[in-house]
Amino acid sequence: MSVTVVGSLNEDVVVTVDRLPGRGETVIGSSVAVLPGGKGANQAAAAGRLGTGVHMVGRVGTDPAAGRQLAALADARVNVGRVHRTEGVPTGSAMIPVEAAGGENLIVVVPGANAELTPADVDVESVHRAGVLLLQLESPLDTVQAAAAATRGTVVLNPAPPQPLPADLLARVDVLVPNEHELRRLTGAPSGELSPGELAELACGLGVRSTVVTLGARGALVVPAEGPAHVQGPPPVEPVDTTGAGDCFCGALSSALDRGETLADAVRYAVTAAALSTTGAGARGALPDDDEVQALLPQTPAATPVG
């Protein structure tokens, strides 16, 4: 089996700050780093570090950034044969200020070549034959829909950045992986703190088979197609930078599902991998391998049921 990721490749400019700026405010950064990124590529890199047979489908420009992104994915054991170079547009990019203490961040993305990914690009064997097809929303929606329709594998959709989704796409999704903010946007829920039970009720109204809501430092809420919802907490770590933790979660979840693990076990594995990913700088600075995840799994707490 294999994991195929259809999605974005970006070059990230990460700026370390004492605190994130407010609207209209200027803050002074203490350092800057240029790193590989993009939700799709980050998720593919995470899956590649954890397993074998990972494929990336996407687009980059013909600029120097393109070569750097392809090399970084290949170094993470990802097959980049279906990542196309695109004339006339730059490789996608992102500006990411990150707080020095705690690792909280903001992200502004410029799509570049990612916006040129077409439905024809995903009509390929690596999509058709994928064990798990992992999708996000930094690519055109019609391309995401075409990929979901073309695969015979399990469809995992990370609905980020959030936007209204057609019912026929949601009907093809086996596991939807939003964070709390994305779940609110998808369901039209008002702002305000919600309990895990209330989040589970929102998830049940989306029309997908299963939903896993990432909760940051609290872990993840699992709302399965059958059976009760539960919260899977993370293991204890000292976070340095939370950039890309959600992407690591999605890649790890897909890798575990591709190996045949149950959704509950796959989420436990993914929560552990995501926690490890926060212990270094940048979206890929601390992506773990399988040995590291397995070593930390005994410290990951048991799941707790949602009342």
PDB file of C-alpha atoms in Angstrom:
ATOM      1  CA  MET A   1       0.000   0.000   0.000  1.00  0.00           C
ATOM      2  CA  SER A   2       1.059   3.638  -0.103  1.00  0.00           C
ATOM      3  CA  VAL A   3       0.204   7.171   0.970  1.00  0.00           C
ATOM      4  CA  THR A   4      -0.285   9.754  -1.782  1.00  0.00           C
ATOM      5  CA  VAL A   5      -0.484  13.431  -0.880  1.00  0.00           C
ATOM      6  CA  VAL A   6      -2.079  15.898  -3.278  1.00  0.00           C
ATOM      7  CA  GLY A   7      -1.301  19.418  -2.154  1.00  0.00           C
ATOM      8  CA  SER A   8       0.919  22.440  -1.796  1.00  0.00           C
ATOM      9  CA  LEU A   9       4.667  22.993  -1.708  1.00  0.00           C
ATOM     10  CA  ASN A  10       5.906  26.293  -0.250  1.00  0.00           C
ATOM     11  CA  GLU A  11       9.092  27.938   0.854  1.00  0.00           C
ATOM     12  CA  ASP A  12       8.621  29.184   4.421  1.00  0.00           C
ATOM     13  CA  VAL A  13      10.217  32.318   5.817  1.00  0.00           C
ATOM     14  CA  VAL A  14      10.129  31.810   9.598  1.00  0.00           C
ATOM     15  CA  VAL A  15      10.751  34.855  11.805  1.00  0.00           C
ATOM     16  CA  THR A  16      11.266  34.435  15.564  1.00  0.00           C
ATOM     17  CA  VAL A  17       9.562  37.124  17.694  1.00  0.00           C
ATOM     18  CA  ASP A  18       9.034  37.744  21.398  1.00  0.00           C
ATOM     19  CA  ARG A  19       5.290  37.930  20.793  1.00  0.00           C
ATOM     20  CA  LEU A  20       2.988  37.823  17.798  1.00  0.00           C
ATOM     21  CA  PRO A  21       1.926  41.208  16.412  1.00  0.00           C
ATOM     22  CA  GLY A  22      -1.600  42.540  16.750  1.00  0.00           C
ATOM     23  CA  ARG A  23      -3.540  44.166  13.926  1.00  0.00           C
ATOM     24  CA  GLY A  24      -1.551  47.121  12.534  1.00  0.00           C
ATOM     25  CA  GLU A  25       1.368  46.503  14.896  1.00  0.00           C
ATOM     26  CA  THR A  26       5.071  46.152  14.109  1.00  0.00           C
ATOM     27  CA  VAL A  27       7.290  43.875  16.202  1.00  0.00           C
ATOM     28  CA  ILE A  28      11.021  43.203  15.928  1.00  0.00           C
ATOM     29  CA  GLY A  29      12.208  39.727  15.019  1.00  0.00           C
ATOM     30  CA  SER A  30      15.316  38.142  16.498  1.00  0.00           C
ATOM     31  CA  SER A  31      16.110  35.658  13.708  1.00  0.00           C
ATOM     32  CA  VAL A  32      14.948  34.489  10.296  1.00  0.00           C
ATOM     33  CA  ALA A  33      15.168  31.096   8.573  1.00  0.00           C
ATOM     34  CA  VAL A  34      14.181  29.948   5.071  1.00  0.00           C
ATOM     35  CA  LEU A  35      12.733  26.441   5.281  1.00  0.00           C
ATOM     36  CA  PRO A  36      10.740  23.959   3.171  1.00  0.00           C
ATOM     37  CA  GLY A  37       6.999  24.081   3.771  1.00  0.00           C
ATOM     38  CA  GLY A  38       3.472  23.920   2.362  1.00  0.00           C
ATOM     39  CA  LYS A  39       0.739  21.904   4.037  1.00  0.00           C
ATOM     40  CA  GLY A  40       0.843  19.166   1.422  1.00  0.00           C
ATOM     41  CA  ALA A  41       4.616  18.855   1.374  1.00  0.00           C
ATOM     42  CA  ASN A  42       4.859  19.009   5.166  1.00  0.00           C
ATOM     43  CA  GLN A  43       2.340  16.191   5.483  1.00  0.00           C
ATOM     44  CA  ALA A  44       4.119  14.148   2.817  1.00  0.00           C
ATOM     45  CA  ALA A  45       7.474  14.671   4.565  1.00  0.00           C
ATOM     46  CA  ALA A  46       5.983  13.527   7.874  1.00  0.00           C
ATOM     47  CA  ALA A  47       4.549  10.387   6.264  1.00  0.00           C
ATOM     48  CA  GLY A  48       7.827   9.773   4.429  1.00  0.00           C
ATOM     49  CA  ARG A  49       9.829   9.903   7.639  1.00  0.00           C
ATOM     50  CA  LEU A  50       7.473   7.401   9.255  1.00  0.00           C
ATOM     51  CA  GLY A  51       7.046   4.877   6.454  1.00  0.00           C
ATOM     52  CA  THR A  52       7.741   3.961   2.847  1.00  0.00           C
ATOM     53  CA  GLY A  53       5.895   4.359  -0.447  1.00  0.00           C
ATOM     54  CA  VAL A  54       4.875   8.016  -0.047  1.00  0.00           C
ATOM     55  CA  HIS A  55       4.087  10.000  -3.208  1.00  0.00           C
ATOM     56  CA  MET A  56       3.609  13.750  -3.682  1.00  0.00           C
ATOM     57  CA  VAL A  57       1.439  15.308  -6.409  1.00  0.00           C
ATOM     58  CA  GLY A  58       1.734  19.084  -6.795  1.00  0.00           C
ATOM     59  CA  ARG A  59       3.300  22.011  -8.625  1.00  0.00           C
ATOM     60  CA  VAL A  60       6.300  24.284  -8.110  1.00  0.00           C
ATOM     61  CA  GLY A  61       7.747  27.089 -10.207  1.00  0.00           C
ATOM     62  CA  THR A  62      10.985  27.056 -12.189  1.00  0.00           C
ATOM     63  CA  ASP A  63      12.785  29.249  -9.649  1.00  0.00           C
ATOM     64  CA  PRO A  64      15.576  28.203  -7.248  1.00  0.00           C
ATOM     65  CA  ALA A  65      12.974  27.587  -4.522  1.00  0.00           C
ATOM     66  CA  ALA A  66      11.520  24.755  -6.614  1.00  0.00           C
ATOM     67  CA  GLY A  67      14.735  22.760  -6.533  1.00  0.00           C
ATOM     68  CA  ARG A  68      15.075  23.257  -2.802  1.00  0.00           C
ATOM     69  CA  GLN A  69      11.540  21.990  -2.156  1.00  0.00           C
ATOM     70  CA  LEU A  70      11.949  18.908  -4.339  1.00  0.00           C
ATOM     71  CA  ALA A  71      15.280  18.059  -2.728  1.00  0.00           C
ATOM     72  CA  ALA A  72      13.844  18.414   0.768  1.00  0.00           C
ATOM     73  CA  LEU A  73      10.976  16.036  -0.034  1.00  0.00           C
ATOM     74  CA  ALA A  74      13.272  13.510  -1.659  1.00  0.00           C
ATOM     75  CA  ASP A  75      15.444  13.655   1.458  1.00  0.00           C
ATOM     76  CA  ALA A  76      12.318  12.695   3.456  1.00  0.00           C
ATOM     77  CA  ARG A  77      11.902   9.595   1.240  1.00  0.00           C
ATOM     78  CA  VAL A  78       8.996  11.054  -0.760  1.00  0.00           C
ATOM     79  CA  ASN A  79       8.597  10.238  -4.473  1.00  0.00           C
ATOM     80  CA  VAL A  80       8.380  13.609  -6.286  1.00  0.00           C
ATOM     81  CA  GLY A  81       7.934  12.265  -9.833  1.00  0.00           C
ATOM     82  CA  ARG A  82       4.456  13.829 -10.038  1.00  0.00           C
ATOM     83  CA  VAL A  83       5.474  17.298  -8.850  1.00  0.00           C
ATOM     84  CA  HIS A  84       5.436  19.462 -11.985  1.00  0.00           C
ATOM     85  CA  ARG A  85       7.547  22.558 -12.656  1.00  0.00           C
ATOM     86  CA  THR A  86       5.350  25.427 -13.850  1.00  0.00           C
ATOM     87  CA  GLU A  87       6.560  28.241 -16.112  1.00  0.00           C
ATOM     88  CA  GLY A  88       5.672  31.844 -15.360  1.00  0.00           C
ATOM     89  CA  VAL A  89       4.719  31.570 -11.681  1.00  0.00           C
ATOM     90  CA  PRO A  90       6.859  31.328  -8.546  1.00  0.00           C
ATOM     91  CA  THR A  91       6.950  28.436  -6.133  1.00  0.00           C
ATOM     92  CA  GLY A  92       4.468  29.001  -3.298  1.00  0.00           C
ATOM     93  CA  SER A  93       5.673  30.809  -0.201  1.00  0.00           C
ATOM     94  CA  ALA A  94       4.636  31.536   3.384  1.00  0.00           C
ATOM     95  CA  MET A  95       5.599  34.102   6.017  1.00  0.00           C
ATOM     96  CA  ILE A  96       5.501  32.676   9.558  1.00  0.00           C
ATOM     97  CA  PRO A  97       6.197  34.708  12.708  1.00  0.00           C
ATOM     98  CA  VAL A  98       6.818  32.358  15.660  1.00  0.00           C
ATOM     99  CA  GLU A  99       6.934  33.282  19.362  1.00  0.00           C
ATOM    100  CA  ALA A 100      10.251  32.403  20.987  1.00  0.00           C
ATOM    101  CA  ALA A 101       8.512  31.174  24.148  1.00  0.00           C
ATOM    102  CA  GLY A 102       5.865  28.507  23.546  1.00  0.00           C
ATOM    103  CA  GLY A 103       6.095  28.384  19.758  1.00  0.00           C
ATOM    104  CA  GLU A 104       2.719  29.944  18.879  1.00  0.00           C
ATOM    105  CA  ASN A 105       2.594  31.205  15.285  1.00  0.00           C
ATOM    106  CA  LEU A 106       0.703  32.952  12.501  1.00  0.00           C
ATOM    107  CA  ILE A 107       0.921  31.933   8.830  1.00  0.00           C
ATOM    108  CA  VAL A 108       0.327  33.963   5.635  1.00  0.00           C
ATOM    109  CA  VAL A 109       0.492  31.911   2.423  1.00  0.00           C
ATOM    110  CA  VAL A 110       1.054  33.070  -1.184  1.00  0.00           C
ATOM    111  CA  PRO A 111      -0.055  30.115  -3.371  1.00  0.00           C
ATOM    112  CA  GLY A 112       2.090  30.717  -6.472  1.00  0.00           C
ATOM    113  CA  ALA A 113       2.355  27.541  -8.548  1.00  0.00           C
ATOM    114  CA  ASN A 114       0.067  25.669  -6.152  1.00  0.00           C
ATOM    115  CA  ALA A 115      -2.889  27.508  -7.702  1.00  0.00           C
ATOM    116  CA  GLU A 116      -2.031  25.933 -11.080  1.00  0.00           C
ATOM    117  CA  LEU A 117      -2.597  22.316  -9.981  1.00  0.00           C
ATOM    118  CA  THR A 118      -5.341  20.910 -12.252  1.00  0.00           C
ATOM    119  CA  PRO A 119      -7.711  17.914 -12.193  1.00  0.00           C
ATOM    120  CA  ALA A 120      -5.653  16.408 -15.020  1.00  0.00           C
ATOM    121  CA  ASP A 121      -2.591  16.452 -12.738  1.00  0.00           C
ATOM    122  CA  VAL A 122      -4.286  14.076 -10.285  1.00  0.00           C
ATOM    123  CA  ASP A 123      -5.522  11.564 -12.881  1.00  0.00           C
ATOM    124  CA  VAL A 124      -2.448   9.385 -12.242  1.00  0.00           C
ATOM    125  CA  GLU A 125      -1.703   5.917 -10.892  1.00  0.00           C
ATOM    126  CA  SER A 126      -0.270   7.193  -7.608  1.00  0.00           C
ATOM    127  CA  VAL A 127      -3.710   8.672  -6.866  1.00  0.00           C
ATOM    128  CA  HIS A 128      -5.750   5.808  -8.297  1.00  0.00           C
ATOM    129  CA  ARG A 129      -3.844   3.102  -6.399  1.00  0.00           C
ATOM    130  CA  ALA A 130      -3.153   4.917  -3.114  1.00  0.00           C
ATOM    131  CA  GLY A 131      -3.904   3.067   0.093  1.00  0.00           C
ATOM    132  CA  VAL A 132      -4.537   6.460   1.703  1.00  0.00           C
ATOM    133  CA  LEU A 133      -5.071   9.693  -0.230  1.00  0.00           C
ATOM    134  CA  LEU A 134      -4.277  12.757   1.886  1.00  0.00           C
ATOM    135  CA  LEU A 135      -5.740  16.113   0.805  1.00  0.00           C
ATOM    136  CA  GLN A 136      -5.803  19.729   2.037  1.00  0.00           C
ATOM    137  CA  LEU A 137      -7.282  22.993   0.704  1.00  0.00           C
ATOM    138  CA  GLU A 138      -4.177  24.936  -0.366  1.00  0.00           C
ATOM    139  CA  SER A 139      -4.837  23.553  -3.875  1.00  0.00           C
ATOM    140  CA  PRO A 140      -7.806  24.473  -6.127  1.00  0.00           C
ATOM    141  CA  LEU A 141     -11.034  22.925  -4.862  1.00  0.00           C
ATOM    142  CA  ASP A 142     -11.912  21.327  -8.208  1.00  0.00           C
ATOM    143  CA  THR A 143      -8.560  19.520  -8.145  1.00  0.00           C
ATOM    144  CA  VAL A 144      -9.180  18.304  -4.598  1.00  0.00           C
ATOM    145  CA  GLN A 145     -12.594  17.014  -5.668  1.00  0.00           C
ATOM    146  CA  ALA A 146     -11.138  15.289  -8.721  1.00  0.00           C
ATOM    147  CA  ALA A 147      -8.501  13.538  -6.607  1.00  0.00           C
ATOM    148  CA  ALA A 148     -11.067  12.315  -4.075  1.00  0.00           C
ATOM    149  CA  ALA A 149     -13.201  10.950  -6.906  1.00  0.00           C
ATOM    150  CA  ALA A 150     -10.258   9.262  -8.648  1.00  0.00           C
ATOM    151  CA  THR A 151      -8.857   7.183  -5.791  1.00  0.00           C
ATOM    152  CA  ARG A 152      -9.792   3.726  -4.608  1.00  0.00           C
ATOM    153  CA  GLY A 153      -8.133   4.292  -1.245  1.00  0.00           C
ATOM    154  CA  THR A 154      -9.083   5.837   2.078  1.00  0.00           C
ATOM    155  CA  VAL A 155      -9.608   9.594   1.708  1.00  0.00           C
ATOM    156  CA  VAL A 156      -8.249  11.813   4.506  1.00  0.00           C
ATOM    157  CA  LEU A 157      -9.059  15.526   4.165  1.00  0.00           C
ATOM    158  CA  ASN A 158      -7.471  18.275   6.257  1.00  0.00           C
ATOM    159  CA  PRO A 159      -9.860  21.213   5.503  1.00  0.00           C
ATOM    160  CA  ALA A 160      -7.252  23.959   5.801  1.00  0.00           C
ATOM    161  CA  PRO A 161      -7.436  26.775   5.114  1.00  0.00           C
ATOM    162  CA  PRO A 162     -11.172  26.435   5.800  1.00  0.00           C
ATOM    163  CA  GLN A 163     -13.776  27.147   3.136  1.00  0.00           C
ATOM    164  CA  PRO A 164     -17.295  25.913   2.349  1.00  0.00           C
ATOM    165  CA  LEU A 165     -17.143  22.355   1.052  1.00  0.00           C
ATOM    166  CA  PRO A 166     -19.627  20.723  -1.354  1.00  0.00           C
ATOM    167  CA  ALA A 167     -21.642  17.805  -0.035  1.00  0.00           C
ATOM    168  CA  ASP A 168     -20.366  15.447  -2.742  1.00  0.00           C
ATOM    169  CA  LEU A 169     -16.767  16.015  -1.585  1.00  0.00           C
ATOM    170  CA  LEU A 170     -17.640  15.457   2.072  1.00  0.00           C
ATOM    171  CA  ALA A 171     -19.454  12.262   1.092  1.00  0.00           C
ATOM    172  CA  ARG A 172     -16.203  10.886  -0.354  1.00  0.00           C
ATOM    173  CA  VAL A 173     -14.172  11.672   2.775  1.00  0.00           C
ATOM    174  CA  ASP A 174     -13.435   8.777   5.111  1.00  0.00           C
ATOM    175  CA  VAL A 175     -11.638  10.822   7.783  1.00  0.00           C
ATOM    176  CA  LEU A 176     -11.963  14.606   8.099  1.00  0.00           C
ATOM    177  CA  VAL A 177      -9.194  16.250  10.166  1.00  0.00           C
ATOM    178  CA  PRO A 178     -10.041  19.872  11.105  1.00  0.00           C
ATOM    179  CA  ASN A 179      -8.804  21.863  14.067  1.00  0.00           C
ATOM    180  CA  GLU A 180     -11.341  23.608  16.297  1.00  0.00           C
ATOM    181  CA  HIS A 181     -11.279  26.824  14.243  1.00  0.00           C
ATOM    182  CA  GLU A 182     -11.783  24.926  10.986  1.00  0.00           C
ATOM    183  CA  LEU A 183     -14.633  22.878  12.460  1.00  0.00           C
ATOM    184  CA  ARG A 184     -16.398  26.074  13.497  1.00  0.00           C
ATOM    185  CA  ARG A 185     -15.978  27.538  10.014  1.00  0.00           C
ATOM    186  CA  LEU A 186     -17.304  24.388   8.362  1.00  0.00           C
ATOM    187  CA  THR A 187     -20.364  24.191  10.610  1.00  0.00           C
ATOM    188  CA  GLY A 188     -21.088  27.916  11.058  1.00  0.00           C
ATOM    189  CA  ALA A 189     -20.773  27.605  14.838  1.00  0.00           C
ATOM    190  CA  PRO A 190     -20.353  30.879  16.776  1.00  0.00           C
ATOM    191  CA  SER A 191     -17.149  31.745  18.602  1.00  0.00           C
ATOM    192  CA  GLY A 192     -16.756  30.742  22.239  1.00  0.00           C
ATOM    193  CA  GLU A 193     -15.324  27.812  24.122  1.00  0.00           C
ATOM    194  CA  LEU A 194     -16.920  24.445  23.358  1.00  0.00           C
ATOM    195  CA  SER A 195     -16.643  21.206  25.287  1.00  0.00           C
ATOM    196  CA  PRO A 196     -15.459  18.015  23.553  1.00  0.00           C
ATOM    197  CA  GLY A 197     -19.067  16.820  23.581  1.00  0.00           C
ATOM    198  CA  GLU A 198     -20.240  19.972  21.814  1.00  0.00           C
ATOM    199  CA  LEU A 199     -17.432  19.679  19.261  1.00  0.00           C
ATOM    200  CA  ALA A 200     -18.433  16.064  18.657  1.00  0.00           C
ATOM    201  CA  GLU A 201     -22.021  17.146  17.997  1.00  0.00           C
ATOM    202  CA  LEU A 202     -20.797  19.661  15.414  1.00  0.00           C
ATOM    203  CA  ALA A 203     -18.672  17.008  13.744  1.00  0.00           C
ATOM    204  CA  CYS A 204     -21.580  14.586  13.518  1.00  0.00           C
ATOM    205  CA  GLY A 205     -23.515  17.090  11.412  1.00  0.00           C
ATOM    206  CA  LEU A 206     -20.923  17.300   8.629  1.00  0.00           C
ATOM    207  CA  GLY A 207     -21.917  14.163   6.726  1.00  0.00           C
ATOM    208  CA  VAL A 208     -18.505  12.460   6.789  1.00  0.00           C
ATOM    209  CA  ARG A 209     -17.786   8.961   8.034  1.00  0.00           C
ATOM    210  CA  SER A 210     -15.326   9.880  10.783  1.00  0.00           C
ATOM    211  CA  THR A 211     -13.895  13.140  12.104  1.00  0.00           C
ATOM    212  CA  VAL A 212     -10.741  13.783  14.093  1.00  0.00           C
ATOM    213  CA  VAL A 213     -10.557  17.286  15.582  1.00  0.00           C
ATOM    214  CA  THR A 214      -7.035  18.367  16.521  1.00  0.00           C
ATOM    215  CA  LEU A 215      -6.970  20.233  19.837  1.00  0.00           C
ATOM    216  CA  GLY A 216      -3.408  21.526  20.006  1.00  0.00           C
ATOM    217  CA  ALA A 217      -1.772  20.819  23.353  1.00  0.00           C
ATOM    218  CA  ARG A 218      -4.858  18.830  24.444  1.00  0.00           C
ATOM    219  CA  GLY A 219      -4.419  16.201  21.727  1.00  0.00           C
ATOM    220  CA  ALA A 220      -7.297  15.196  19.463  1.00  0.00           C
ATOM    221  CA  LEU A 221     -11.020  14.463  19.605  1.00  0.00           C
ATOM    222  CA  VAL A 222     -12.013  11.292  17.733  1.00  0.00           C
ATOM    223  CA  VAL A 223     -15.579  11.064  16.416  1.00  0.00           C
ATOM    224  CA  PRO A 224     -15.692   7.657  14.697  1.00  0.00           C
ATOM    225  CA  ALA A 225     -18.222   6.387  12.191  1.00  0.00           C
ATOM    226  CA  GLU A 226     -19.319   3.846  14.800  1.00  0.00           C
ATOM    227  CA  GLY A 227     -18.931   3.929  18.555  1.00  0.00           C
ATOM    228  CA  PRO A 228     -18.504   6.704  21.109  1.00  0.00           C
ATOM    229  CA  ALA A 229     -16.306   9.773  20.749  1.00  0.00           C
ATOM    230  CA  HIS A 230     -13.139  10.071  22.819  1.00  0.00           C
ATOM    231  CA  VAL A 231     -10.250  12.463  23.461  1.00  0.00           C
ATOM    232  CA  GLN A 232      -6.706  11.272  22.921  1.00  0.00           C
ATOM    233  CA  GLY A 233      -4.233  13.293  24.951  1.00  0.00           C
ATOM    234  CA  PRO A 234      -0.576  13.754  23.938  1.00  0.00           C
ATOM    235  CA  PRO A 235       2.583  12.613  25.719  1.00  0.00           C
ATOM    236  CA  PRO A 236       4.562  15.162  27.758  1.00  0.00           C
ATOM    237  CA  VAL A 237       7.127  17.153  25.730  1.00  0.00           C
ATOM    238  CA  GLU A 238       8.787  20.581  25.935  1.00  0.00           C
ATOM    239  CA  PRO A 239       7.505  22.498  22.867  1.00  0.00           C
ATOM    240  CA  VAL A 240       9.841  24.795  20.965  1.00  0.00           C
ATOM    241  CA  ASP A 241       7.782  25.594  17.850  1.00  0.00           C
ATOM    242  CA  THR A 242       4.257  24.401  17.051  1.00  0.00           C
ATOM    243  CA  THR A 243       4.548  25.294  13.345  1.00  0.00           C
ATOM    244  CA  GLY A 244       3.552  22.249  11.300  1.00  0.00           C
ATOM    245  CA  ALA A 245       2.367  20.111  14.215  1.00  0.00           C
ATOM    246  CA  GLY A 246      -1.031  19.702  12.584  1.00  0.00           C
ATOM    247  CA  ASP A 247       0.638  18.713   9.324  1.00  0.00           C
ATOM    248  CA  CYS A 248       2.773  16.134  11.125  1.00  0.00           C
ATOM    249  CA  PHE A 249      -0.412  14.796  12.730  1.00  0.00           C
ATOM    250  CA  CYS A 250      -2.080  14.347   9.331  1.00  0.00           C
ATOM    251  CA  GLY A 251       0.945  12.644   7.791  1.00  0.00           C
ATOM    252  CA  ALA A 252       1.352  10.326  10.765  1.00  0.00           C
ATOM    253  CA  LEU A 253      -2.365   9.519  10.861  1.00  0.00           C
ATOM    254  CA  SER A 254      -2.323   8.612   7.164  1.00  0.00           C
ATOM    255  CA  SER A 255       0.790   6.481   7.571  1.00  0.00           C
ATOM    256  CA  ALA A 256      -0.776   4.551  10.439  1.00  0.00           C
ATOM    257  CA  LEU A 257      -4.069   4.063   8.602  1.00  0.00           C
ATOM    258  CA  ASP A 258      -2.165   2.813   5.558  1.00  0.00           C
ATOM    259  CA  ARG A 259      -0.530   0.174   7.776  1.00  0.00           C
ATOM    260  CA  GLY A 260      -4.000  -1.033   8.749  1.00  0.00           C
ATOM    261  CA  GLU A 261      -4.264   0.429  12.243  1.00  0.00           C
ATOM    262  CA  THR A 262      -7.696   1.243  13.654  1.00  0.00           C
ATOM    263  CA  LEU A 263      -8.690   4.916  13.739  1.00  0.00           C
ATOM    264  CA  ALA A 264      -8.220   5.071  17.521  1.00  0.00           C
ATOM    265  CA  ASP A 265      -4.726   3.553  17.353  1.00  0.00           C
ATOM    266  CA  ALA A 266      -3.799   5.716  14.364  1.00  0.00           C
ATOM    267  CA  VAL A 267      -4.814   8.857  16.266  1.00  0.00           C
ATOM    268  CA  ARG A 268      -2.777   7.797  19.296  1.00  0.00           C
ATOM    269  CA  TYR A 269       0.229   7.316  17.018  1.00  0.00           C
ATOM    270  CA  ALA A 270      -0.382  10.660  15.273  1.00  0.00           C
ATOM    271  CA  VAL A 271      -0.754  12.599  18.542  1.00  0.00           C
ATOM    272  CA  THR A 272       2.583  11.194  19.676  1.00  0.00           C
ATOM    273  CA  ALA A 273       4.314  12.076  16.401  1.00  0.00           C
ATOM    274  CA  ALA A 274       2.857  15.598  16.428  1.00  0.00           C
ATOM    275  CA  ALA A 275       4.040  16.176  19.995  1.00  0.00           C
ATOM    276  CA  LEU A 276       7.584  15.179  18.994  1.00  0.00           C
ATOM    277  CA  SER A 277       7.431  17.532  16.000  1.00  0.00           C
ATOM    278  CA  THR A 278       7.055  20.548  18.302  1.00  0.00           C
ATOM    279  CA  THR A 279      10.438  19.955  19.949  1.00  0.00           C
ATOM    280  CA  GLY A 280      12.427  21.628  17.134  1.00  0.00           C
ATOM    281  CA  ALA A 281      12.193  24.787  15.024  1.00  0.00           C
ATOM    282  CA  GLY A 282      10.213  24.991  11.793  1.00  0.00           C
ATOM    283  CA  ALA A 283       7.513  22.845  10.235  1.00  0.00           C
ATOM    284  CA  ARG A 284       9.974  20.001   9.582  1.00  0.00           C
ATOM    285  CA  GLY A 285      12.761  20.713  12.048  1.00  0.00           C
ATOM    286  CA  ALA A 286      11.816  17.851  14.387  1.00  0.00           C
ATOM    287  CA  LEU A 287       9.777  15.429  12.276  1.00  0.00           C
ATOM    288  CA  PRO A 288      10.191  12.078  14.031  1.00  0.00           C
ATOM    289  CA  ASP A 289      10.846   8.678  12.525  1.00  0.00           C
ATOM    290  CA  ASP A 290       8.900   5.575  13.504  1.00  0.00           C
ATOM    291  CA  ASP A 291      11.461   4.458  16.082  1.00  0.00           C
ATOM    292  CA  GLU A 292      11.133   7.778  17.928  1.00  0.00           C
ATOM    293  CA  VAL A 293       7.344   7.589  17.929  1.00  0.00           C
ATOM    294  CA  GLN A 294       7.320   3.991  19.128  1.00  0.00           C
ATOM    295  CA  ALA A 295       9.716   4.891  21.944  1.00  0.00           C
ATOM    296  CA  LEU A 296       7.420   7.673  23.203  1.00  0.00           C
ATOM    297  CA  LEU A 297       4.102   5.839  22.755  1.00  0.00           C
ATOM    298  CA  PRO A 298       4.203   4.250  26.245  1.00  0.00           C
ATOM    299  CA  GLN A 299       4.096   7.788  27.691  1.00  0.00           C
ATOM    300  CA  THR A 300       1.012   8.720  25.658  1.00  0.00           C
ATOM    301  CA  PRO A 301      -2.008   8.540  27.976  1.00  0.00           C
ATOM    302  CA  ALA A 302      -5.011   6.364  27.401  1.00  0.00           C
ATOM    303  CA  ALA A 303      -7.931   7.947  25.614  1.00  0.00           C
ATOM    304  CA  THR A 304     -10.814   9.319  27.678  1.00  0.00           C
ATOM    305  CA  PRO A 305     -14.453   8.933  26.583  1.00  0.00           C
ATOM    306  CA  VAL A 306     -16.606  11.953  25.832  1.00  0.00           C
ATOM    307  CA  GLY A 307     -19.653  11.996  28.076  1.00  0.00           C
TER     308      GLY A 307
END
